[in-house]
Amino acid sequence: EVQLLQSGGGLVQPGGSLTVSCEASGFTFSNYAMTWVRQAPGKGLEWVSVISGGGDATYYTDSVKGRFTISRDDSKNTLFLQMNSLRPEDTAIYFCGRGRAADYWGQGILVTVSS
Amino acid sequence: IQMTQSPSSLSASIGDRVTITCRASQGINNYLAWFQQKPGKAPKSLIYAASTLQSGVPSKFSGSGSGTDFGLTISNLQPEDFAIYYCQQYHSYPITFGQGTRLQIK
């Protein structure tokens, strides 16, 4: 059974940093691209970033370029999103997903950026 | 690539058949997925490659289209089908979602 278990959210002040994680099981993690999607309170889905299987290619939405870094540790079947210089508008539930088309999703984790 | 869904909201009755449309601002071949999201839950993948049903998704859901115009049809609506539906293009980066269609009980 494919499972994606997320951790690491919380409250952070504007300008601060936070890393969220997504531990995968039930499939060969290294074979799949992995995606981050976020959803601001009461809003729709917004794609954030993707990393290729093997980690040699990464892409970001414009609003997070230079501030967020996606990475993966295939030895630990874990995906990361390191978020720096956080802004109030980054407040959202962050979801990880398998593949570019996100056929499986994590449970979501709330990141709140507020003073 | 901008994805535009219509309608933004839709009221329907139990047993009805409804279609949600999604238009891409440029051609995306069939790199189109559909998701269902219920309150407080993660989205669930329904369809990928425009018309391929995800494993375990009932055949009451069907997808159609290619290029720029796509549709999601849901037959025989049941209470558990009332949710928000999103389309997504994964043809090119940045990947983009439609704004969502809220399906409500009439």
Coordinates of N, CA and C in Angstrom, one line a residue, chain A residues 5 9 18 23 28 33 39 45-46 51 56 66 77 87 89 94 99 104 114-115:
Chain A
L5 N 3.7 9.9 4.5 CA 3.5 10.4 5.9 C 4.3 11.7 6.1
G9 N 5.6 20.5 10.2 CA 4.9 21.8 10.1 C 4.9 22.5 11.4
L18 N 11.8 26.8 7.9 CA 11.1 25.6 8.3 C 11.3 24.5 7.3
E23 N 7.7 11.0 4.3 CA 8.3 9.7 4.2 C 7.4 8.7 3.5
T28 N 8.7 1.8 -4.9 CA 10.2 2.1 -5.0 C 10.4 3.6 -5.2
A33 N 9.3 10.7 -9.6 CA 9.4 12.1 -9.2 C 8.4 12.4 -8.1
Q39 N -2.0 24.6 -0.2 CA -3.4 25.1 -0.2 C -3.6 26.1 0.9
L45 N -5.9 24.7 -4.9 CA -4.6 24.0 -4.9 C -3.5 24.8 -5.7
E46 N -2.3 24.9 -5.2 CA -1.2 25.6 -5.9 C 0.0 24.7 -5.9
I51 N 10.6 17.3 -7.9 CA 12.0 16.8 -8.0 C 11.9 15.5 -8.8
D56 N 18.0 14.8 -9.9 CA 18.9 15.6 -10.7 C 18.2 16.8 -11.4
G66 N 14.3 30.6 -5.2 CA 15.3 31.3 -4.4 C 15.0 31.3 -2.9
N77 N 13.9 7.0 1.8 CA 12.6 7.2 1.2 C 11.9 8.4 1.7
R87 N 7.1 34.0 4.3 CA 6.2 35.2 4.3 C 4.8 34.8 4.8
E89 N 2.1 35.0 3.3 CA 1.4 34.4 2.2 C 1.8 33.0 1.9
Y94 N 0.6 22.1 3.4 CA 1.5 21.6 2.3 C 1.3 20.1 2.2
G99 N 4.8 11.6 -8.0 CA 4.8 11.8 -9.5 C 4.3 13.2 -9.8
Y104 N -0.8 9.8 -5.6 CA -1.0 9.6 -4.2 C -0.6 10.8 -3.4
S114 N 3.5 33.7 10.9 CA 2.8 34.8 11.6 C 3.7 35.3 12.7
S115 N 3.6 36.5 13.1 CA 4.3 37.1 14.2 C 3.4 37.1 15.4

